[in-house]
XYZ file of C-alpha atoms in Angstrom:
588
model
C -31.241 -25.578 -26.621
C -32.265 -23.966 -23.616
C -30.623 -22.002 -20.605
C -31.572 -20.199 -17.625
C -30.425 -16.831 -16.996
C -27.563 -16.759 -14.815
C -28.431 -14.147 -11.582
C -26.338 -11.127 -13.089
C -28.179 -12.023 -16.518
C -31.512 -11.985 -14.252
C -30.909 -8.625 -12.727
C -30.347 -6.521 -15.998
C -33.683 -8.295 -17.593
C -35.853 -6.929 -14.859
C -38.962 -8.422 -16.192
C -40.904 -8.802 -19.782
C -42.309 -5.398 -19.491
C -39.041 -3.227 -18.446
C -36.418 -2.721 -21.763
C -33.024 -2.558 -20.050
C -31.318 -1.334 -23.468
C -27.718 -0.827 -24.446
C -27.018 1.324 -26.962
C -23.628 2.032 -29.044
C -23.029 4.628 -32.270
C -20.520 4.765 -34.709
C -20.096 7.700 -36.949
C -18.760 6.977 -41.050
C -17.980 8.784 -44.116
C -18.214 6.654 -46.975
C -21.488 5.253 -48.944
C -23.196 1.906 -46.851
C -24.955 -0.509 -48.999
C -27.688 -2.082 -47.415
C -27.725 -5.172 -48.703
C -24.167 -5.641 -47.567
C -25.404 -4.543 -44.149
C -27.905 -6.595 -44.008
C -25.351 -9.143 -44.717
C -23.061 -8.500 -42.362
C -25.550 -8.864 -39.450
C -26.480 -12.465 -40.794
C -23.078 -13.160 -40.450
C -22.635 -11.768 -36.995
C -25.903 -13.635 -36.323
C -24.676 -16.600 -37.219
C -21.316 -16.344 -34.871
C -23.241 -14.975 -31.495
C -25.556 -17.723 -30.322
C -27.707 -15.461 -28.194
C -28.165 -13.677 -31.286
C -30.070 -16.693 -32.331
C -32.136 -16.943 -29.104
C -35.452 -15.293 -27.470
C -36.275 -15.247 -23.820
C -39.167 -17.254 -22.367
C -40.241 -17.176 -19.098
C -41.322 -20.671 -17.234
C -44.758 -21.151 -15.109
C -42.608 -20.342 -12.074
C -41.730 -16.865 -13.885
C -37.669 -17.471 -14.408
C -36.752 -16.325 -18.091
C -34.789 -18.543 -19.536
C -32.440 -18.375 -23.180
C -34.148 -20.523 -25.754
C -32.483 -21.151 -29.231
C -34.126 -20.948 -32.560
C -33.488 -22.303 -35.718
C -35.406 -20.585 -37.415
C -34.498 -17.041 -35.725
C -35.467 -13.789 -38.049
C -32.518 -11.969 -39.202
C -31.587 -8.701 -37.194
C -33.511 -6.045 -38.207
C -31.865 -2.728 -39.743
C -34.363 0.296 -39.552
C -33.086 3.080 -41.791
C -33.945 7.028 -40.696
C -32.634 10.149 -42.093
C -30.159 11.225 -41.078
C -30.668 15.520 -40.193
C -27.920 16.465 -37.960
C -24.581 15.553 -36.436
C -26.394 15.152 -32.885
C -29.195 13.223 -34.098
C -28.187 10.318 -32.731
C -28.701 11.711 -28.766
C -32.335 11.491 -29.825
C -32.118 8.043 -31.429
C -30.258 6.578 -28.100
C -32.720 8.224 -26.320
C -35.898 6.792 -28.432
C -34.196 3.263 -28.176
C -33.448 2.867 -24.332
C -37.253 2.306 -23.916
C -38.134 0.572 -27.153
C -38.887 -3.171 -26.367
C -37.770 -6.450 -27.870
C -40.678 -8.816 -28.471
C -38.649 -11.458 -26.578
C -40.592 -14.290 -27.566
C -39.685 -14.540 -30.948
C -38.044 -11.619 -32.063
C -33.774 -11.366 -32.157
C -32.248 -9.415 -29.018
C -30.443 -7.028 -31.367
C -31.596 -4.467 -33.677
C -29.854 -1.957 -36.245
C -30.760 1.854 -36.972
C -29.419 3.133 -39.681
C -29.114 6.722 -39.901
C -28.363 7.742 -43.598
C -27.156 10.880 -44.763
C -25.390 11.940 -47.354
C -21.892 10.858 -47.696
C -21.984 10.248 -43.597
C -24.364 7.781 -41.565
C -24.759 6.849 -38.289
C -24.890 2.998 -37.601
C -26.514 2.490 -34.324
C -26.769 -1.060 -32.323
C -29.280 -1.765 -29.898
C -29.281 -5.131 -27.455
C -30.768 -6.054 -23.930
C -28.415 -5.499 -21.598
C -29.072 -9.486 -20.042
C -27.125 -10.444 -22.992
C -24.073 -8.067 -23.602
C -22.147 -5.950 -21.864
C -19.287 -3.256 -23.001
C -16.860 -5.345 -24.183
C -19.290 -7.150 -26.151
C -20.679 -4.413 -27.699
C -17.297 -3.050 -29.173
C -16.880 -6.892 -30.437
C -20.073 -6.319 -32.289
C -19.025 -3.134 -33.431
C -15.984 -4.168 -34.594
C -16.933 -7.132 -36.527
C -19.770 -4.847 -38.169
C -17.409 -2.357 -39.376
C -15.178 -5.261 -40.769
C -18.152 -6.904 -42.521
C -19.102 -3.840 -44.048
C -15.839 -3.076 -45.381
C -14.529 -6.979 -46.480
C -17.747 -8.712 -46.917
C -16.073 -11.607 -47.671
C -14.219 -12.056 -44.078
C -15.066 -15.108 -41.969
C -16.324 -14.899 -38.499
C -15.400 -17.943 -36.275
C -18.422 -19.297 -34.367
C -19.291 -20.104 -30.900
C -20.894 -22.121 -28.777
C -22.843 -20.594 -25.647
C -22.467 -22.281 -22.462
C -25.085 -24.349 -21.408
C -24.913 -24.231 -17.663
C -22.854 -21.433 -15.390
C -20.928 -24.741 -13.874
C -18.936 -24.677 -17.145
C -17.059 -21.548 -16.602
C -16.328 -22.122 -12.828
C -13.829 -25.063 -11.911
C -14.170 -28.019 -10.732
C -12.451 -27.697 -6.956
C -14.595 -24.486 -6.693
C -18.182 -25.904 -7.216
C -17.013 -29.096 -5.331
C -15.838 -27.157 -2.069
C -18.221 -27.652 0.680
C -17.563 -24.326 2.144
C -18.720 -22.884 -0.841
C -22.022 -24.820 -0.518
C -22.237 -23.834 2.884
C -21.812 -20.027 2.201
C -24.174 -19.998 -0.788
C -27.321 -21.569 1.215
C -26.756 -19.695 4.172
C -26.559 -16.139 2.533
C -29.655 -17.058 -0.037
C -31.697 -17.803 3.022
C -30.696 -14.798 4.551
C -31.382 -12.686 1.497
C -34.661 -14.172 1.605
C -35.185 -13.383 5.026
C -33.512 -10.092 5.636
C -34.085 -8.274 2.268
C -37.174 -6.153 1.922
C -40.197 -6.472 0.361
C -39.913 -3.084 -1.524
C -42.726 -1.523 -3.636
C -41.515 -0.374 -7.051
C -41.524 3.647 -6.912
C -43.134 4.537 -10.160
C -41.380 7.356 -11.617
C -42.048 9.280 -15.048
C -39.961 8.446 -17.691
C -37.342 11.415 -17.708
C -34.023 9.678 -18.713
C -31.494 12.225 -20.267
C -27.699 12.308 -21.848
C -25.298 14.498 -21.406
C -22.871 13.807 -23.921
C -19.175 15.886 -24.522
C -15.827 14.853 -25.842
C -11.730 16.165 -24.818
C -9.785 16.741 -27.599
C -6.834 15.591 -28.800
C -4.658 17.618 -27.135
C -6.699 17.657 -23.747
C -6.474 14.035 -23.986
C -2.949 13.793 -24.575
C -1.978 16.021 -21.416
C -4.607 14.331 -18.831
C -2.338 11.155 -19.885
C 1.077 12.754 -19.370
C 0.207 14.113 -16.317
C -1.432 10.667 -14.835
C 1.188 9.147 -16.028
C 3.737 11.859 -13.921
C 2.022 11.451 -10.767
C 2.024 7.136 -11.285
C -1.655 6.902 -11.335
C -4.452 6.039 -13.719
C -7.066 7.860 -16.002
C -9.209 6.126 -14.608
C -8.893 7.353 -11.110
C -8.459 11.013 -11.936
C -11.747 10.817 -13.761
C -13.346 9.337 -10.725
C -11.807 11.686 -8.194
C -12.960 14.681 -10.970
C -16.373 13.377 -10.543
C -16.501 12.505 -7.103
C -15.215 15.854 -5.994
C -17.521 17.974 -8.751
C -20.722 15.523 -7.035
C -19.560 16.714 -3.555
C -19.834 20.510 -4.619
C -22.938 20.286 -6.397
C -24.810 18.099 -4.032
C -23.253 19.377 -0.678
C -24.432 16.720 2.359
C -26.227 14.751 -0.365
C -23.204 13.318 -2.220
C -21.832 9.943 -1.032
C -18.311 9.913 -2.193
C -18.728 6.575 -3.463
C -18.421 5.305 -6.798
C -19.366 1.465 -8.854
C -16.851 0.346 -11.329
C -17.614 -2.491 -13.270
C -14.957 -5.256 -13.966
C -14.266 -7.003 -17.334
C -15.034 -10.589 -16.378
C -13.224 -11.758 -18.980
C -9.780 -11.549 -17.570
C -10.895 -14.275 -14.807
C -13.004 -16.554 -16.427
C -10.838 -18.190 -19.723
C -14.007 -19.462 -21.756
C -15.165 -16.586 -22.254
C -13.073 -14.568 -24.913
C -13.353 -10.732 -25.668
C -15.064 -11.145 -29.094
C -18.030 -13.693 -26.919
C -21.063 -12.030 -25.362
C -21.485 -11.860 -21.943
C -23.376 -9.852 -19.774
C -22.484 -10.629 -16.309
C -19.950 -8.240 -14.501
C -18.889 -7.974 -10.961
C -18.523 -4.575 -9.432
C -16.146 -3.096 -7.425
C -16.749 -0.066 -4.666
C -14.983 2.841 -4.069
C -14.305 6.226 -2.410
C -12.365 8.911 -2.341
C -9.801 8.673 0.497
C -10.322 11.679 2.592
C -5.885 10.947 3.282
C -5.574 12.914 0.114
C -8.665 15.875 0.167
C -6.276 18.503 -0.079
C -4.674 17.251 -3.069
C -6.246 15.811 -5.702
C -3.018 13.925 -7.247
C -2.655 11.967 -3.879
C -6.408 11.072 -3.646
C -6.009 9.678 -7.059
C -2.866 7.297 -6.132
C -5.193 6.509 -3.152
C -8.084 5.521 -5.368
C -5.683 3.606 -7.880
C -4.250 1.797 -5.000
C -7.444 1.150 -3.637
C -9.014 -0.186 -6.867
C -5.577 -2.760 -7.684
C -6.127 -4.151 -4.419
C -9.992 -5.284 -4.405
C -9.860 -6.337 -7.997
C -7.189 -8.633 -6.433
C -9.551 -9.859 -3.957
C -12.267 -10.956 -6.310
C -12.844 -14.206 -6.570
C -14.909 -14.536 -9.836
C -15.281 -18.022 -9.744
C -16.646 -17.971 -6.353
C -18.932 -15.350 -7.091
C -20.119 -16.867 -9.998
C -20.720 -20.125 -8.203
C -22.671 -18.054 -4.511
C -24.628 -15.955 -7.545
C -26.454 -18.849 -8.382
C -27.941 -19.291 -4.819
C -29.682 -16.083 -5.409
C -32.449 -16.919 -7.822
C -35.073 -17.184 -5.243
C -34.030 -13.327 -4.085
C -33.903 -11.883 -7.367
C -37.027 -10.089 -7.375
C -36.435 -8.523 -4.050
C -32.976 -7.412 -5.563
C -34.655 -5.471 -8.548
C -37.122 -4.047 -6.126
C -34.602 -2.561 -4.347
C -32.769 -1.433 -6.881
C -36.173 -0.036 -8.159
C -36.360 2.147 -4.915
C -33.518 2.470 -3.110
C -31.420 5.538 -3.614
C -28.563 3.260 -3.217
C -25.173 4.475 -1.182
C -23.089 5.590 -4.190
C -23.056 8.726 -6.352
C -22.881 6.870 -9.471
C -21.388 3.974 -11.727
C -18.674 4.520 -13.839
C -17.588 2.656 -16.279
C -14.155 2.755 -18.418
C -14.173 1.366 -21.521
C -10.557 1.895 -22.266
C -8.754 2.784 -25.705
C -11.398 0.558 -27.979
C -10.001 -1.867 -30.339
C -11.818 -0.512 -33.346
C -9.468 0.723 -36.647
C -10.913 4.612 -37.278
C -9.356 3.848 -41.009
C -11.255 1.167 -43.965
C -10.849 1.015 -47.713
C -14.548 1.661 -48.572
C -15.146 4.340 -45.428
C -13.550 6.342 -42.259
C -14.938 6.165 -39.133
C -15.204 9.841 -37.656
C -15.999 8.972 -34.545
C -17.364 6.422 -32.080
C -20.214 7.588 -29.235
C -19.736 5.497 -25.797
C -22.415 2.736 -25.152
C -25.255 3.991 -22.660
C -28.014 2.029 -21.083
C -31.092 4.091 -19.245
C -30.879 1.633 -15.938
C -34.854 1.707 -14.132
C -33.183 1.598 -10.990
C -34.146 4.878 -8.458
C -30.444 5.855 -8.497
C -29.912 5.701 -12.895
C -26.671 8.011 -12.434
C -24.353 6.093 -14.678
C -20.712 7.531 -16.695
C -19.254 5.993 -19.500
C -16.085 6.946 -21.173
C -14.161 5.645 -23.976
C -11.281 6.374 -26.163
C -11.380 6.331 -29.926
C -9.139 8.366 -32.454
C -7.074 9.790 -29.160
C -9.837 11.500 -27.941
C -11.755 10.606 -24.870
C -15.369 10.183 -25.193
C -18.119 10.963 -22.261
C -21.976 10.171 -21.760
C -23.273 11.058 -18.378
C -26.897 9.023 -18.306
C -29.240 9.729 -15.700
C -32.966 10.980 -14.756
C -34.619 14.111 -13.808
C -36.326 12.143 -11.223
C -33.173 11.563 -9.024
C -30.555 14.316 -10.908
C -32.199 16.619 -12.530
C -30.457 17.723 -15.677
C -28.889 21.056 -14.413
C -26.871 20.173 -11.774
C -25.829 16.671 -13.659
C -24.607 19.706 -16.492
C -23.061 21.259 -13.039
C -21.460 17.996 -12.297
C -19.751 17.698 -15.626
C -18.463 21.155 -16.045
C -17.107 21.329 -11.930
C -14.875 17.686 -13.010
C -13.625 19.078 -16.236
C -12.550 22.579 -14.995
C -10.824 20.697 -11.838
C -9.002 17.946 -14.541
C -8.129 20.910 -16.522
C -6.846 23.208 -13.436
C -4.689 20.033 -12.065
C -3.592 18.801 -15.451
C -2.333 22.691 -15.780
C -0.668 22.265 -12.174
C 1.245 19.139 -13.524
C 2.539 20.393 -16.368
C 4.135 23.597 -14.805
C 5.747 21.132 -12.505
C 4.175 21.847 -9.137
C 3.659 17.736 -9.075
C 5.908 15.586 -9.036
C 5.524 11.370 -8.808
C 7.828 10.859 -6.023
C 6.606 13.733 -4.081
C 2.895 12.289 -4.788
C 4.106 9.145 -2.995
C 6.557 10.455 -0.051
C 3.782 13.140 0.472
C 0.423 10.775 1.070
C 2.151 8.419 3.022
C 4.412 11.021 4.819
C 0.941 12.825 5.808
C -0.592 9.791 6.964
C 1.926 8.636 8.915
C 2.224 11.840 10.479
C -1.187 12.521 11.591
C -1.832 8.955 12.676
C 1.101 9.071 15.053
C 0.722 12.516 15.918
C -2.914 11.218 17.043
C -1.733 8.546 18.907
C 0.613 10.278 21.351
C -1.310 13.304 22.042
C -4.188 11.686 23.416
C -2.164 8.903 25.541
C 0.401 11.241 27.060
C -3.052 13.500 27.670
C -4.651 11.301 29.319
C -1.531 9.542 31.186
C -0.007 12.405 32.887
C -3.264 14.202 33.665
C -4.396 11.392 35.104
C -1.050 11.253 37.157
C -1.289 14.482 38.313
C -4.448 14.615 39.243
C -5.080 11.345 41.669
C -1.032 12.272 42.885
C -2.099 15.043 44.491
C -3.155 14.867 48.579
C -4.622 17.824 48.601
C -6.488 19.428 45.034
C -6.857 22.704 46.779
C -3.419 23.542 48.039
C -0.873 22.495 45.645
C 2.979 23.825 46.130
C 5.101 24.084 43.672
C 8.437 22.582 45.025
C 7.575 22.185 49.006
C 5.943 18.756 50.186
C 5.916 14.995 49.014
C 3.348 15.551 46.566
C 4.115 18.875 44.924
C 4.014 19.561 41.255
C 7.747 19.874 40.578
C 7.533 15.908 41.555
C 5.455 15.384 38.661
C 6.389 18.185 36.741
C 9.953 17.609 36.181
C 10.087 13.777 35.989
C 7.729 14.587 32.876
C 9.570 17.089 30.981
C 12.718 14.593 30.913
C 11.184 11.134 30.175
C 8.359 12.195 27.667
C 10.669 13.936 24.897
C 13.093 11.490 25.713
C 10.585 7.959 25.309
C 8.613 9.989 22.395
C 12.049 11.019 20.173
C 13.281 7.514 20.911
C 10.246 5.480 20.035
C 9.318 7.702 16.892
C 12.631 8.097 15.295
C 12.970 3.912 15.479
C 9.488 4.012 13.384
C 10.521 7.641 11.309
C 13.630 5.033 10.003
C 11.825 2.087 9.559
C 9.223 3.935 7.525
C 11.657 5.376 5.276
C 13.340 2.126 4.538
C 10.281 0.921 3.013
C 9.948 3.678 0.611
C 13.650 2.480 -0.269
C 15.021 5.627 1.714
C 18.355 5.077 4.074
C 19.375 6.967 6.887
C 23.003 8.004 6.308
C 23.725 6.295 9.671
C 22.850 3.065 7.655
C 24.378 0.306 10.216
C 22.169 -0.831 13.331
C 24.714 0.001 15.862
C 25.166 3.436 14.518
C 21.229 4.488 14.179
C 21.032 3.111 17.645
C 23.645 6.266 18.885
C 21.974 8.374 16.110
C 18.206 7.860 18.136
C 20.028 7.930 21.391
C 21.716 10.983 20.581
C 18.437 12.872 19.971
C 16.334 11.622 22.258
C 18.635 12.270 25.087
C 19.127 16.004 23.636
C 15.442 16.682 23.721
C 14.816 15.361 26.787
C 17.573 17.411 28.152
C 16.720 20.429 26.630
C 12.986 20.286 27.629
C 13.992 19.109 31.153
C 16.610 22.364 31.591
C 13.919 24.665 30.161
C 11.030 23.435 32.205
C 13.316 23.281 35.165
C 14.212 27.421 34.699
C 10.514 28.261 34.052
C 9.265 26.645 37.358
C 12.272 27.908 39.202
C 11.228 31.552 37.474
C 7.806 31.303 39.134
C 9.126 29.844 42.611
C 11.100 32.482 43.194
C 7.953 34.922 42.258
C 5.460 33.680 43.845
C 5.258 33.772 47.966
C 6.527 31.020 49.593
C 3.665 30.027 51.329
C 1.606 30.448 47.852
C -0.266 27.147 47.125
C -2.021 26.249 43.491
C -5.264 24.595 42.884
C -4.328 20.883 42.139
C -6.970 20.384 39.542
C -5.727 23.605 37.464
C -2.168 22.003 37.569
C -3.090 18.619 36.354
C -4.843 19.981 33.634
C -2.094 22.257 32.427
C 0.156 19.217 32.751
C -2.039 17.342 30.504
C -2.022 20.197 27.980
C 1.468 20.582 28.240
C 2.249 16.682 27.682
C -0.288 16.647 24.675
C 1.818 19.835 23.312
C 5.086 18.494 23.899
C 3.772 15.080 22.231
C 3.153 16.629 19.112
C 5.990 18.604 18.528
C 8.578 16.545 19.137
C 6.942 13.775 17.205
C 7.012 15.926 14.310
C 10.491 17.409 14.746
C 11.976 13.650 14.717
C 10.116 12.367 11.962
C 11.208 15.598 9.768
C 15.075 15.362 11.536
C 14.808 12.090 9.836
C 13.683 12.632 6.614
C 16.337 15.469 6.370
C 19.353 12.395 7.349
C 17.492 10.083 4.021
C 18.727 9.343 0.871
């Protein structure tokens, strides 16, 4: 059997001479036999058909999946074990050790063997797995190990991508349309980029949060509605923004199990394809990290909703002739975000056997060539969350990457502190980020129009710019003046208390004048009173300075259009804000 790599297969194999190498650990106490190992893999082997299969490239250069019969057996290297960090070296050492993908099985064992405790350590081309499919292999290992005997229920590997997309999708013409247009144009439009050779400086930063850290980052996510997920990302993003000043992009990749979307493939079946998703951090919330994170949460529900796998799957496919101008330039372009981050979740991987214990599980990493390698992964084993930070002196060096790391868990700390002492609360989360956007987006909006209006007014009213009266002649500035101070608190207070209502009903808040007829005298009712007031107090101040000036005195016309614009734009805000707060103080 033989298969082309799908385009998101394509990507992460780079080319023959580039290993693009995930890497997961699991740490044991108990005595591993290595014949039983050894085993265990034949039996994985024989359930994962890629595990049977090499990668061959055609004349025309496109690698393709070709299955063996006759496939050696995964190979188990045994080191000894010296230390409980070993293993950072070992990841390290295996990121850049090839496959000979000819002939040779894309997976490989190290076995690190110590005394009483080992490290088992699995190592796989990223064009044939991704997380999910690692902890599958993971968990089927540790099974194996433990109940030799235990069946694993095979597979079969698709054949062609059409399989997983269906029917209605690969027959809809628009879909054909769209896929040849943008595959020309990403032949025409994308670069032809050099490859920026770079030394090999790949590092990981690797650090764990205890139990009890762990425990209150969830209680307080789970206080303020939002996810672990996006107070990680806002921890990061923020800590980036420090550390790298104008440099940092505030923008984040987040992978997306495909497996939720796409029914043939299951969570135990390898797969490496994943679409990504793009974020940042809304600047609605900057001065409060619990909104940003509702923001962000919000945010992410609502493009994972918009993904269209299938779709995706299907345009992918047009891209094969653009592939190697999408390495390129993810060979040497800095890219626009600060880094990928992936979430692996609670893994589904019992910490308790009869013949061993596992102690701990280290997150999957992969050293990506790409210019911009910055990549997090975090999992949760044994209710503690787990961290690798993987990047490359070449684009972070290793200090401020340490920087990064240290700024996000002091601010997670610091705001996990804040929650539990109360000082957030989930509905004031919600009332407060939309309550502050609505504000300032309608504070916006009539401060520049009634700016612009009644300066504008006053200043092509006047006859004469350079000898204004205040109440003597047709076109004084009383005329304008006055006319102003009523109307504008009265249209703003009316106009912005219908909205302030409205707004509140869809946050499930009523004004205690619930029926129409009754919040139509409730808005009358205050707009009329602030126009009146305004109008009575304006009307004393200018009568004040009439009866102080000389009667002959005359102003100069632009001045007084400007202060009226000033004085609308002032009057705008604050009476916008007063009504939306008189509101909120008449909701329940």
């Amino acid at each position: 059997m033989k298969r082309k790599l799908i385009t998101g297969e394509r990507i992460m194999y780079v080319d023959a001479g580039t290993p693009v190498n995930c890497v997961f650990a699991a740490s044991v106490t108990g005595e591993i036999d290595l014949g039983v190992l050894q085993y265990a893999l034949d039996k994985i082997q024989a359930k994962h058909p890629l595990l049977r299969a090499c990668i061959e490239e055609d004349s025309q250069g496109q690698p393709h999946f070709v299955w063996k019969e006759d496939m050696d057996a995964i190979p188990v290297r045994i080191v000894q074990r010296q230390s409980d960090s070993e293993w950072k070296q070992v990841y390290q050492e295996e990121w850049k050790k090839p496959f000979v993908l000819q002939r040779a099985p894309l997976a490989r064992v190290v076995w690190m063997k110590g005394e009483g405790v080992s490290e088992l350590v699995i190592v796989c081309p990223h064009c044939i797995c991704d997380g999910v499919s690692f902890v599958a292999l993971m968990r089927e290992l540790l099974l194996l190990l433990d109940k030799p005997e235990e069946m694993l229920e095979p597979y079969t590997s698709f054949g062609n991508i059409l399989e997983l997309i269906p029917d209605e999708v690969v027959q809809r013409k628009r879909n054909r349309i769209k896929g040849t247009v943008y595959s020309w144009l990403a032949r025409v439009l994308l670069p032809a980029k050099n490859v920026i050779a770079r030394e090999e400086s790949s590092y990981l930063l690797h650090w764990r949060l205890n139990a009890g850290d762990t425990a209150s980052l969830l209680s307080a996510c789970k206080k303020a509605d939002t996810s672990v997920h996006a107070a990680l990302s806002i921890a990061f993003l923020r800590a980036a923004q420090q550390v790298k000043g104008k440099g940092a992009r505030n923008k984040v990749i987040c992978p997306v199990d495909i497996r939720r979307y796409v029914e043939q493939v299951k969570e135990d079946h390898m797969f490496a394809f994943a679409p990504i998703v793009e974020l940042r951090a809304d600047k609605a919330g900057d001065k409060n990290f619990w909104l940003q994170t509702q923001l962000f949460k919000k945010s992410l529900k609502e493009k994972i909703k918009q993904l269209n796998v299938h779709e995706l799957l299907l345009l992918s496919e047009y891209f094969h002739a653009s592939v190697k101008k999408m390495v390129a330039l993810l060979r040497s372009s800095k890219g626009s975000h600060d880094f990928t981050f992936s979430n692996m979740g609670q893994l589904n991987i019992p910490n308790n056997y009869q013949q061993f214990k596992v102690n701990a599980i280290y997150s999957p990493t992969v050293a990506f060539p790409w210019r911009n390698p910055n990549t997090i992964v975090v999992s949760a084993f044994n209710k503690e969350l787990d961290f690798a930070f993987i990047s490359d002196d070449s684009f972070l060096n290793r200090q401020d990457a340490e920087c990064i790391r240290d700024k996000a868990m002091e601010l997670l700390q610091q705001q996990v502190a804040f929650a539990e002492r109360g000082i957030m609360t989930e509905t004031g989360i919600v009332r407060e980020m939309w309550m502050q956007r609505f504000v300032q987006r309608n504070m916006a909006w009539y401060f520049l129009t009634n700016v612009l209006v009644n300066w504008g007014v006053a200043y092509y009213g006047f006859d004469n710019r350079n000898a204004v009266h205040l109440f003597r002649g047709e076109h004084s500035f009383a005329r304008f003046l006055l006319p102003m101070a009523l109307l504008l608190p009265f249209c703003i207070s009316w106009d912005i208390t219908r909205k302030s209502i409205l707004f509140f009903e869809r946050q499930d808040k009523v004004l205690l004048y619930s029926t129409p007829g009754m919040q139509n005298r409730f808005t009358l009712k205050l707009a009329a009173k602030n126009g009146g007031i305004t109008f009575a107090l304006v009307t004393v101040v200018a009568s004040c300075l009439y009866l102080f000036v000389p009667s002959d005195y005359t102003f100069n016309g632009t001045l007084l259009s400007i202060v009226q614009g000033m004085l609308a734009g002032l009057l705008a805000v604050l009476f916008t804000r007063y009504c939306i707060r008189y509101v909120e103080r008449r909701v329940c």
